[in-house]
Amino acid sequence: MIQRFHRDDRRSLSFPAVHPCEAISPATLLTSLVSLARTISDFQSKLFVTQRRNAREAIRQVGVLLIFFEEVLDRESVLSNSTLLCFSELHLAFQKIRFLLEDCFLEGSRLWILTKCKFVATQFLVLVRALATALDVLRLESIDVGGDVKELVDLVAKQARRVKFEVDEDDERAAEQVFVIMSQFERGIEPDTRSIKRVLDYLEIRSWGDCNKEIRFLEEEIGFECSDCGGGEREVPFLSGLIGLMSYSRGVIFEEFDHRTAAVQEDSRCNLEPRCWLLNPDDFRCPISLELMTDPVTVSTGQTYDRSSIQKWLKAGNLICPKTGEKLTNTELVPNSALGRLIQQFCADNGISLAKSGRKSRDIKGTSVPGNRVAAEAMKFLSRFLVRRLVFGNGRQKNKAVCEIRMLAKSNVFNRSCLIDAGAIPPLLNLLSSSTDGSTQENAIAALLKLSKHPNGRILIVEYGGFAQILTVLKHGLSLEAKQIAAAIVFYLSSVKEYRKQIGETPETIPALVELIKEGTACGKKNAVVAIFGLIYFPKNQKRVLESGTVPLLIDILTHSDKTELVTDTLAVLAHLADNVDGANSILQTSPLPLIKNILQYSALRTAKEYCVSILLSLCNNGGAQVVSGLAKDPLLMELLYLIITDGTPLAGKKARSLIKILHRFRETSSSGLMGSAVSHEQSVGAW
């Protein structure tokens, strides 16, 4: 079985070796050397697909030195400072050799190592030469070991100086074939699958699962490249091209899943993104530069600007708020992380690439731009192939094509765009109604969910009459999971303003979502709740939601659920419903005030607290003096509201101040007998 190494702290073909400290004891150093040498020697029993001769030679030389170190350790001989220095250099070289061997044997790294075959061979040469250099200064005559062992060490030193580490001819030919195939993709030519198969056979990539491991590895490498520790992004286009090649191979070359569960592993069930589409995109622009904010910060007046823009403004000696003209009480810039996340998600959903601090963002998962032309053309060919399989394939081929589309659409925005352009949506919709297999239906609805995240995908689903089929799955899906995914699609479709009316006016929609709240899992409840949240932005849908008995179910979620995201989304729906009289009255019938105050007190989420304040404020505005009276009697509430002003977002602070003003005015007027004027004032205060 191939070993999976943990490499969270380094990318492949990097060797972050640590030099032993000067104060290390001889026994500790020798013990560590023996342990390292044994680890390297253990690679002798492993199968290297490439770099066979080079790896074998490096392992052999370290194996001989292992005998030497074991004898030195056993005899407990006194070692001179120069010997310890030599051993420290050998320890450093051993660490790097171990890293290199791990990379050559690492699960999923076969294609990557093949394309780097010349570099890898050079690294073997450099590291073995480092052994020779260290052994050259080692005075064997001063070390108490047997003569035969000294002869072996001397032999290793001579061989390490002379041995040649060259690229294997077969490795070189296979690597050249990979570059030919990628060149064909780059020129818009679909390669002969037999050529691809020969490379895969050489690398012993013989199954769908093997191919998928290569893709996962390459994606991890891109993650390292794009991280701060990646040392730049020079390799990202090339890695993207390799992913394109392997994705094409996985979809076209291999007909059978050997790891079926891996084919459908994904996180679409509960990963509904923040509701950034409910905001005006202009809110994401800095009032100074008018560009999308990459690092939004809030100043003392509660206004938000991009950090770089407001810093330039302040450095120029301006001490007033650019937007309001108010004098800034201080120059502290508070990061607005919630808005930052919304902007990032908005950009990811719409294929917009943000520039960060002069460094080009190359997050291929969040952009509509492909990693390079090879990846783009490979994805286009693969998309057309999969759509043909959806239309003309047999049942098994259709199911595999659906699974591939589900995985590809999850990967990045560009893939979604290619699949949509290739015509994937109509046959996927057909599968929803024609398939009697629960697995196929579930994969098809999940694929449509991913495609519905693309603006064009949402449009085409509705234009092809797909909402009726999605509603059918929501009501009568072959599995609960399929129903829950269908609810998530309703959420994305309702992000289009024109569709909210159409979806809400369909009589079965809201009752079906309410039924899912009753019987669904936590994820299903969440999907249904956020779908309702999207729909109630069309005013007439609010009445339909109230008439369907939704409010008691939402209160039940707040009472019994321990899922913070579900609770927060539920509060968001209640906050919106409470903003009108009918909604507030429906909520008040469930006696919610103690529950809302409890969440306000104990929730760790600032967003949840803000929704609680919104609900209480709207209930005061729309529920009259009785609600205000009940809240005014609670001494703890005022303390909680002041904490919101201090620690909450600017918008939450504004709402808290409005509520405090209502409660203060109520106390003043009630003590003077002016109850009527109190209620009149309360109803004039805006909820938002």
XYZ file of C-alpha atoms in Angstrom:
688
model
C 0.000 0.000 0.000
C 1.322 3.448 -0.884
C 2.093 5.526 2.154
C 0.507 8.924 2.517
C 2.968 11.382 4.008
C 1.804 14.346 6.016
C 3.231 17.462 4.411
C 1.121 20.244 5.816
C 4.255 22.246 6.547
C 6.073 21.982 3.220
C 5.492 21.626 -0.486
C 7.131 18.934 -2.564
C 10.728 19.305 -3.752
C 11.509 21.674 -0.913
C 13.876 20.513 1.796
C 13.469 22.511 5.013
C 16.238 20.683 6.869
C 17.371 21.964 10.268
C 21.036 21.968 11.238
C 21.668 20.245 14.589
C 22.426 22.778 17.298
C 25.991 23.141 18.527
C 25.065 22.063 22.047
C 23.608 18.705 21.003
C 25.141 15.742 22.828
C 27.087 13.137 20.780
C 24.714 10.371 21.870
C 21.637 12.337 20.800
C 23.206 13.232 17.460
C 24.204 9.633 16.767
C 20.792 8.309 17.771
C 19.138 10.759 15.409
C 21.540 9.849 12.593
C 20.767 6.154 13.044
C 17.018 6.877 13.044
C 17.261 8.971 9.874
C 19.440 6.405 8.118
C 17.006 3.619 9.001
C 14.087 5.658 7.658
C 15.961 6.183 4.396
C 16.979 2.509 4.216
C 13.341 1.486 4.601
C 12.687 3.019 1.187
C 14.663 0.113 -0.295
C 11.534 -2.048 -0.124
C 9.308 0.524 -1.833
C 8.506 0.765 -5.510
C 9.627 3.961 -7.231
C 7.803 4.603 -10.488
C 10.415 7.125 -11.646
C 13.987 7.896 -10.522
C 14.457 4.188 -9.749
C 18.229 4.012 -10.261
C 18.970 7.321 -8.553
C 16.817 6.510 -5.542
C 18.320 3.045 -5.232
C 21.898 4.377 -5.297
C 21.200 7.050 -2.661
C 19.498 4.503 -0.413
C 22.403 2.068 -0.815
C 25.004 4.620 0.236
C 23.024 5.736 3.267
C 22.502 2.076 4.173
C 26.268 1.535 4.351
C 26.660 4.600 6.554
C 23.923 3.224 8.795
C 26.193 0.273 9.648
C 28.950 2.743 10.517
C 26.772 4.901 12.783
C 25.273 1.907 14.565
C 28.745 0.645 15.456
C 29.899 4.077 16.622
C 26.799 4.302 18.810
C 27.293 0.796 20.229
C 30.953 1.362 21.149
C 30.228 4.709 22.826
C 33.556 6.033 21.642
C 34.661 9.585 22.417
C 34.201 11.860 19.415
C 36.242 14.957 18.633
C 34.673 18.293 17.827
C 35.663 17.980 14.161
C 33.975 14.563 13.999
C 30.803 15.959 15.541
C 30.843 18.787 13.011
C 31.142 16.245 10.189
C 28.288 14.205 11.659
C 26.146 17.354 11.833
C 26.681 17.959 8.100
C 25.769 14.346 7.378
C 22.641 14.765 9.515
C 21.623 17.786 7.406
C 22.201 15.858 4.162
C 20.249 12.855 5.488
C 17.246 15.062 6.233
C 17.222 16.382 2.683
C 17.653 12.915 1.172
C 14.708 11.703 3.228
C 12.565 14.627 1.971
C 13.562 13.902 -1.614
C 12.743 10.200 -1.336
C 9.428 10.992 0.317
C 8.534 13.273 -2.565
C 9.469 10.682 -5.178
C 7.261 8.143 -3.403
C 4.488 10.524 -2.309
C 0.952 9.508 -3.167
C -0.314 11.435 -6.185
C 3.068 12.965 -7.082
C 3.966 10.690 -9.988
C 3.163 13.037 -12.849
C 4.695 16.031 -11.061
C 7.944 14.199 -10.302
C 8.117 12.919 -13.889
C 7.890 16.438 -15.297
C 10.642 17.503 -12.873
C 12.849 14.490 -13.652
C 15.930 16.542 -14.564
C 15.657 18.691 -11.460
C 15.113 15.646 -9.237
C 18.135 13.840 -10.694
C 20.217 16.953 -10.046
C 19.025 17.027 -6.423
C 20.112 13.420 -5.921
C 23.528 14.355 -7.298
C 23.849 17.458 -5.096
C 22.848 15.623 -1.917
C 25.119 12.621 -2.471
C 27.975 15.008 -3.251
C 27.195 16.642 0.116
C 27.759 13.241 1.730
C 31.113 12.971 -0.068
C 32.159 16.449 1.073
C 31.354 15.654 4.709
C 33.129 12.282 4.556
C 36.236 13.872 3.000
C 36.995 15.687 6.253
C 36.077 12.781 8.514
C 39.136 11.337 10.286
C 38.212 7.674 10.437
C 41.427 6.736 12.262
C 40.224 8.694 15.316
C 36.961 6.748 15.571
C 36.757 3.422 17.385
C 35.129 1.130 14.774
C 36.222 -2.042 13.008
C 38.564 -1.926 10.035
C 35.994 -3.493 7.708
C 33.505 -0.758 8.599
C 36.126 1.919 7.936
C 36.750 0.368 4.525
C 33.043 0.532 3.749
C 32.866 4.207 4.728
C 35.939 4.964 2.634
C 34.336 3.153 -0.302
C 31.127 5.164 0.072
C 33.136 8.408 0.103
C 34.887 7.480 -3.150
C 31.672 6.340 -4.847
C 29.805 9.446 -3.721
C 32.425 11.572 -5.451
C 32.348 9.570 -8.694
C 28.813 8.254 -9.084
C 26.645 9.809 -11.795
C 23.021 10.651 -11.131
C 21.412 11.052 -14.518
C 17.884 11.143 -15.837
C 16.678 7.690 -16.792
C 16.104 7.516 -20.544
C 12.615 6.065 -20.079
C 11.722 8.853 -17.632
C 12.962 11.439 -20.100
C 10.946 9.989 -22.982
C 7.786 9.829 -20.864
C 8.275 13.412 -19.696
C 8.731 14.577 -23.280
C 5.478 12.835 -24.192
C 3.686 14.720 -21.404
C 4.936 18.035 -22.767
C 3.839 17.049 -26.296
C 0.328 16.265 -25.036
C 0.141 19.553 -23.149
C 1.352 21.407 -26.226
C -1.472 19.855 -28.224
C -4.028 20.995 -25.680
C -2.505 24.476 -25.718
C -2.949 24.647 -29.509
C -6.563 23.523 -29.254
C -5.865 19.999 -30.539
C -7.430 17.073 -28.706
C -4.635 14.533 -28.123
C -4.866 10.885 -29.092
C -6.060 9.056 -26.001
C -3.587 6.268 -26.752
C -0.707 8.686 -26.168
C -2.170 9.708 -22.835
C -2.744 6.073 -21.922
C 0.914 5.215 -22.588
C 2.046 7.922 -20.156
C -0.455 6.789 -17.546
C 0.666 3.181 -17.939
C 4.297 4.198 -17.519
C 3.417 6.014 -14.306
C 1.270 3.057 -13.216
C -1.783 5.310 -13.001
C -4.216 2.542 -13.791
C -7.539 3.565 -12.277
C -9.917 6.453 -11.716
C -8.772 6.595 -8.092
C -5.086 6.822 -9.048
C -5.892 9.675 -11.404
C -7.917 11.457 -8.751
C -5.012 11.235 -6.292
C -2.793 12.996 -8.818
C -5.330 15.811 -9.120
C -5.631 16.191 -5.350
C -1.849 16.352 -5.023
C -1.535 19.009 -7.729
C -4.273 21.080 -6.104
C -2.357 20.924 -2.826
C 0.742 22.141 -4.632
C -1.169 25.113 -6.001
C -2.309 25.809 -2.454
C 1.321 25.909 -1.325
C 2.227 28.160 -4.252
C -0.561 30.615 -3.476
C 0.141 30.681 0.245
C 2.571 33.067 1.852
C 5.049 30.239 2.322
C 4.908 29.197 -1.312
C 7.656 31.517 -2.446
C 5.690 32.975 -5.313
C 3.285 31.695 -7.930
C 5.567 30.861 -10.845
C 4.478 27.232 -10.977
C 0.722 27.837 -10.775
C 0.089 27.940 -14.557
C 2.104 24.764 -15.124
C 0.393 22.966 -12.225
C -2.980 24.073 -13.577
C -2.062 22.568 -16.933
C -1.219 19.251 -15.290
C -4.551 19.310 -13.464
C -6.254 19.907 -16.801
C -4.469 16.898 -18.299
C -5.308 14.638 -15.351
C -8.929 15.827 -15.161
C -9.315 15.024 -18.851
C -7.728 11.607 -18.254
C -9.960 10.891 -15.269
C -13.099 11.714 -17.223
C -12.222 10.226 -20.617
C -9.733 7.388 -20.103
C -11.220 5.616 -17.086
C -14.730 4.240 -17.471
C -15.124 2.762 -14.004
C -15.015 4.214 -10.518
C -12.788 2.204 -8.238
C -13.507 4.536 -5.294
C -17.144 5.372 -5.798
C -17.531 7.228 -2.537
C -14.646 9.511 -3.476
C -16.447 10.423 -6.675
C -19.274 12.076 -4.813
C -17.442 13.431 -1.783
C -18.183 17.100 -1.542
C -19.421 19.708 0.865
C -22.377 21.126 -1.040
C -24.854 19.970 1.550
C -24.241 22.715 4.058
C -21.885 25.126 2.363
C -24.304 27.808 1.250
C -22.241 30.932 0.943
C -22.974 34.216 2.711
C -25.935 36.070 1.289
C -23.802 38.684 -0.462
C -26.146 38.784 -3.439
C -28.724 40.472 -1.216
C -26.454 43.510 -0.927
C -25.846 46.140 -3.543
C -22.412 45.452 -5.121
C -21.794 49.187 -4.938
C -21.626 48.704 -1.163
C -18.423 46.743 -1.774
C -16.678 49.734 -3.358
C -14.507 52.107 -1.406
C -16.127 55.589 -1.281
C -12.687 57.098 -1.972
C -11.233 54.946 -4.777
C -14.571 53.542 -6.052
C -12.786 50.173 -6.444
C -13.806 46.900 -4.783
C -12.350 46.879 -1.281
C -9.681 44.250 -0.649
C -9.141 45.170 3.016
C -12.234 46.993 4.340
C -11.801 48.917 7.593
C -14.221 51.032 9.615
C -13.442 54.473 11.023
C -14.877 56.150 14.136
C -17.910 57.515 12.247
C -18.997 53.971 11.309
C -18.122 54.384 7.608
C -16.078 51.722 5.834
C -13.205 52.312 3.404
C -10.438 50.294 1.803
C -7.443 50.390 4.138
C -4.959 51.729 1.593
C -7.294 54.537 0.503
C -8.181 55.796 3.973
C -4.542 55.566 5.079
C -3.528 57.867 2.201
C -6.353 60.222 3.175
C -5.182 60.366 6.795
C -1.498 60.741 5.869
C -2.449 63.791 3.820
C -3.546 65.441 7.075
C -7.305 64.980 6.642
C -9.009 64.313 9.983
C -12.610 64.233 8.802
C -14.667 61.353 7.434
C -14.538 61.568 3.621
C -18.148 60.407 3.244
C -19.950 62.216 6.065
C -17.679 65.201 6.680
C -17.746 64.500 10.430
C -14.585 64.985 12.455
C -12.882 61.707 13.314
C -12.624 61.217 17.072
C -9.589 58.990 16.479
C -7.631 57.526 13.579
C -8.066 53.874 14.573
C -8.956 51.591 11.647
C -11.061 48.593 12.682
C -11.021 45.645 10.230
C -14.489 44.873 8.863
C -13.915 41.137 8.435
C -17.587 40.314 7.853
C -17.759 42.673 4.870
C -14.407 41.356 3.675
C -15.765 37.801 3.562
C -18.855 38.963 1.673
C -16.687 40.730 -0.914
C -14.503 37.659 -1.357
C -17.542 35.426 -1.842
C -19.119 37.909 -4.258
C -15.938 37.885 -6.317
C -15.722 34.089 -6.224
C -19.328 33.685 -7.369
C -18.891 36.164 -10.189
C -15.399 35.208 -11.354
C -13.774 38.459 -10.260
C -10.090 38.341 -9.325
C -9.045 40.818 -6.638
C -5.574 42.329 -6.455
C -4.131 42.157 -2.947
C -1.369 44.494 -1.859
C 0.068 44.556 -5.347
C 0.162 40.761 -5.473
C -2.004 39.198 -8.136
C -4.530 36.785 -6.712
C -4.275 33.421 -8.372
C -6.864 31.513 -6.384
C -8.070 29.345 -9.242
C -11.088 28.224 -7.221
C -12.446 31.748 -7.084
C -11.893 33.069 -10.572
C -13.400 32.570 -14.004
C -9.912 32.772 -15.517
C -8.301 29.339 -16.142
C -4.897 28.516 -14.717
C -3.436 28.474 -18.233
C -4.415 27.684 -21.817
C -3.675 23.967 -21.418
C -6.138 23.757 -18.532
C -8.699 25.811 -20.464
C -8.628 23.697 -23.618
C -8.524 20.411 -21.710
C -11.576 21.478 -19.723
C -13.456 22.457 -22.896
C -12.757 19.083 -24.531
C -13.711 17.251 -21.349
C -16.944 19.247 -20.940
C -18.075 18.383 -24.449
C -17.201 14.717 -23.895
C -19.193 14.550 -20.663
C -22.234 16.264 -22.147
C -22.200 13.759 -25.052
C -22.159 10.976 -22.462
C -25.121 12.551 -20.679
C -27.102 12.572 -23.906
C -26.022 9.386 -25.686
C -24.441 7.181 -23.001
C -25.941 4.165 -21.320
C -27.095 4.301 -17.698
C -23.681 3.547 -16.236
C -21.946 6.077 -18.489
C -24.491 8.766 -17.658
C -24.041 8.254 -13.943
C -20.261 8.497 -14.240
C -20.551 11.640 -16.368
C -22.843 13.190 -13.769
C -20.353 12.398 -11.008
C -17.513 13.948 -13.024
C -19.561 17.088 -13.672
C -20.410 17.298 -9.984
C -16.733 17.189 -9.032
C -15.537 19.509 -11.794
C -18.215 22.114 -11.104
C -17.159 22.123 -7.475
C -13.528 22.870 -8.340
C -13.731 26.386 -9.759
C -15.795 28.992 -11.578
C -14.080 28.407 -14.928
C -15.103 24.740 -14.922
C -18.700 25.742 -14.287
C -18.569 28.156 -17.181
C -17.196 25.479 -19.547
C -19.813 22.928 -18.524
C -22.619 25.450 -18.950
C -21.300 26.507 -22.370
C -21.049 22.848 -23.415
C -24.762 22.416 -22.717
C -24.702 20.402 -19.482
C -27.814 21.897 -17.912
C -30.609 20.483 -20.169
C -29.511 16.815 -19.934
C -28.927 17.175 -16.185
C -32.483 18.479 -15.809
C -33.768 15.558 -17.879
C -32.024 13.131 -15.541
C -33.915 14.535 -12.568
C -37.220 13.296 -13.924
C -36.131 10.321 -16.045
C -33.845 8.560 -13.569
C -35.236 5.924 -11.239
C -31.875 5.485 -9.544
C -31.489 7.490 -6.345
C -27.726 7.845 -6.766
C -28.002 9.273 -10.278
C -30.717 11.722 -9.235
C -28.685 12.845 -6.241
C -25.561 13.389 -8.337
C -27.546 15.249 -11.005
C -29.187 17.616 -8.518
C -25.820 18.177 -6.821
C -24.211 19.000 -10.174
C -27.005 21.471 -10.894
C -26.432 23.033 -7.487
C -22.822 23.765 -8.393
C -23.812 25.136 -11.793
C -26.541 27.287 -10.208
C -23.795 29.204 -8.399
C -22.802 30.624 -11.785
C -25.010 33.535 -12.940
C -25.518 31.981 -16.376
C -26.349 28.668 -14.779
C -29.220 30.197 -12.831
C -30.588 31.845 -15.954
C -30.446 28.673 -18.054
C -32.044 26.511 -15.367
C -35.077 28.795 -15.337
C -35.129 29.350 -19.117
C -35.202 25.603 -19.749
C -38.115 25.224 -17.340
C -35.896 23.532 -14.824
C -37.510 24.955 -11.725
C -40.494 22.608 -12.099
C -38.162 19.594 -12.067
C -36.197 20.953 -9.110
C -39.463 21.523 -7.234
C -40.475 17.933 -7.980
C -37.225 16.710 -6.424
C -37.767 19.023 -3.465
C -41.182 17.436 -2.884
C -40.712 13.849 -4.030
C -36.960 13.277 -4.341
C -35.752 9.671 -4.199
C -33.620 10.520 -1.168
C -33.683 13.073 1.618
C -30.279 14.264 0.459
C -31.679 15.053 -3.011
C -34.497 17.073 -1.441
C -32.037 19.042 0.671
C -29.844 19.865 -2.335
C -32.935 20.972 -4.288
C -33.692 23.469 -1.507
C -30.188 24.861 -1.878
C -30.816 25.431 -5.600
C -33.967 27.370 -4.718
C -31.730 29.590 -2.599
C -29.446 30.380 -5.543
C -32.301 30.869 -7.997
C -33.924 33.322 -5.605
C -30.772 35.439 -5.779
C -32.139 36.687 -9.122
C -34.674 39.369 -8.280
C -37.067 38.496 -11.118
C -37.174 34.833 -10.116
C -38.236 35.428 -6.503
C -41.752 36.375 -7.579
C -42.061 33.439 -9.980
C -40.763 30.899 -7.459
C -42.847 32.261 -4.595
C -46.043 32.316 -6.670
C -45.672 28.612 -7.438
C -48.094 27.231 -4.812
C -46.026 24.173 -3.829
C -42.674 25.934 -3.268
C -42.961 27.426 0.205
C -44.965 24.504 1.673
C -42.289 22.122 0.352
C -39.562 24.164 2.031
C -41.564 24.257 5.254
C -41.949 20.468 5.099
C -38.182 20.133 4.749
C -37.717 22.269 7.864
C -39.909 19.747 9.670
C -38.302 16.525 8.480
C -34.835 17.445 7.199
C -31.466 17.028 8.845
C -29.668 20.079 10.227
C -28.236 20.684 6.759
C -31.641 20.274 5.149
C -33.196 22.702 7.604
C -30.437 25.209 6.870
C -30.949 24.923 3.105
C -34.696 25.396 3.486
C -34.297 28.343 5.858
C -31.913 30.239 3.576
C -34.138 29.490 0.566
C -37.010 31.096 2.438
C -34.710 33.972 3.364
C -34.066 34.629 -0.323
C -37.735 34.430 -1.241
C -39.017 36.866 1.407
C -37.095 39.697 -0.224
C -40.128 39.766 -2.530
C -42.732 41.359 -0.201
C -45.707 39.211 -1.226
C -43.738 36.066 -0.415
C -43.598 37.139 3.228
C -47.343 36.639 3.551
C -47.091 33.169 1.975
C -44.324 32.228 4.409
C -46.394 33.375 7.390
C -49.515 31.550 6.164
C -47.506 28.319 5.808
C -46.864 28.204 9.552
C -43.150 28.854 9.237
C -42.625 31.022 12.314
C -43.310 28.350 14.991
C -40.871 26.032 13.200
C -38.212 28.741 13.197
C -38.715 29.373 16.899
C -38.407 25.636 17.477
C -35.026 25.680 15.718
C -33.834 28.478 17.992
C -35.019 26.527 21.007
C -33.482 23.163 20.220
C -30.701 23.478 17.638
C -27.032 23.651 18.618
C -25.889 24.414 15.051
C -24.641 27.992 15.123
C -24.991 28.593 11.377
C -28.546 27.270 11.340
C -29.455 29.428 14.336
C -27.931 32.520 12.711
C -29.779 31.951 9.423
C -33.013 31.400 11.319
C -32.528 34.673 13.165
C -31.959 36.392 9.819
C -35.345 35.190 8.535
C -37.113 36.246 11.727
C -35.419 39.651 11.619
C -36.742 40.234 8.118
C -40.246 38.980 8.918
C -40.399 41.128 12.068
C -39.857 44.234 9.964
C -43.585 44.446 9.163
C -46.652 44.327 11.392
C -48.010 40.951 10.240
C -44.646 39.284 10.681
C -44.090 40.857 14.093
C -47.521 39.741 15.306
C -46.911 36.206 14.076
C -43.588 36.104 15.925
C -45.079 37.573 19.110
C -47.659 34.781 19.213
C -44.799 32.369 19.992
C -43.678 34.393 23.074
C -40.150 34.784 21.715
C -38.724 37.560 23.893
C -37.003 35.418 26.561
C -35.507 33.185 23.859
C -34.191 36.125 21.794
C -32.703 37.806 24.872
C -31.041 34.515 25.860
C -29.378 34.202 22.461
C -28.335 37.853 22.629
C -26.683 37.179 25.975
C -24.917 33.897 25.266
C -24.238 33.689 21.525
C -20.585 33.991 20.551
C -21.402 35.273 17.048
C -21.588 39.002 16.432
C -23.917 38.388 13.476
C -26.382 36.461 15.628
C -26.359 39.232 18.232
C -27.058 41.816 15.543
C -30.056 39.836 14.276
C -31.356 39.564 17.842
C -31.186 43.333 18.265
C -32.938 43.776 14.895
C -35.752 41.442 15.940
C -36.249 43.176 19.278
C -36.196 46.603 17.650
C -38.750 45.597 15.007
C -40.994 43.941 17.592
C -40.966 47.183 19.581
C -41.777 49.221 16.490
C -44.543 46.916 15.268
C -45.781 45.296 18.476
C -46.652 48.389 20.456
C -46.352 49.400 24.091
C -46.852 45.905 25.502
C -43.605 44.678 23.907
C -41.705 47.785 24.927
C -43.020 47.462 28.462
C -41.828 43.864 28.725
C -38.330 44.742 27.501
C -38.055 47.900 29.609
C -38.515 45.857 32.792
C -35.456 43.730 32.061
C -32.362 45.431 33.604
C -29.957 42.982 31.916
C -31.126 43.915 28.419
C -29.829 47.470 28.669
C -26.398 46.165 29.691
C -26.358 43.782 26.705
C -27.290 46.595 24.334
C -24.451 48.788 25.593
C -22.057 45.886 24.997
C -23.313 45.697 21.404
C -22.565 49.395 20.956
C -19.045 48.826 22.279
C -18.137 45.518 20.640
C -20.572 45.064 17.749
C -20.489 46.199 14.144
C -21.385 49.814 13.327
C -24.794 48.703 12.013
C -25.477 46.629 15.130
C -24.465 49.589 17.284
C -26.880 51.821 15.411
C -29.745 49.406 16.014
C -28.808 49.023 19.682
C -28.813 52.797 20.138
C -32.284 53.013 18.549
C -33.611 50.336 20.876
C -32.045 51.981 23.931
C -33.658 55.263 22.898
C -37.080 53.580 22.702
C -36.670 51.961 26.119
C -35.474 55.189 27.754
C -38.314 57.175 26.253
C -40.810 54.551 27.394
C -39.547 54.736 30.969
C -39.686 58.519 30.926
C -43.191 58.734 29.483
C -44.600 55.889 31.561
C -43.430 57.579 34.750
C -45.123 60.823 33.668
C -48.286 59.082 32.411
C -47.708 59.875 28.744
C -48.062 56.319 27.407
C -49.705 57.366 24.176
C -46.878 59.620 23.112
C -44.404 56.873 23.965
C -46.043 54.441 21.585
C -46.223 57.097 18.904
C -42.516 57.736 19.200
C -41.687 54.070 19.185
C -43.511 53.529 15.942
C -41.586 56.332 14.277
C -38.185 54.784 14.892
C -36.733 52.927 11.896
C -35.764 49.303 12.403
C -32.671 49.371 10.209
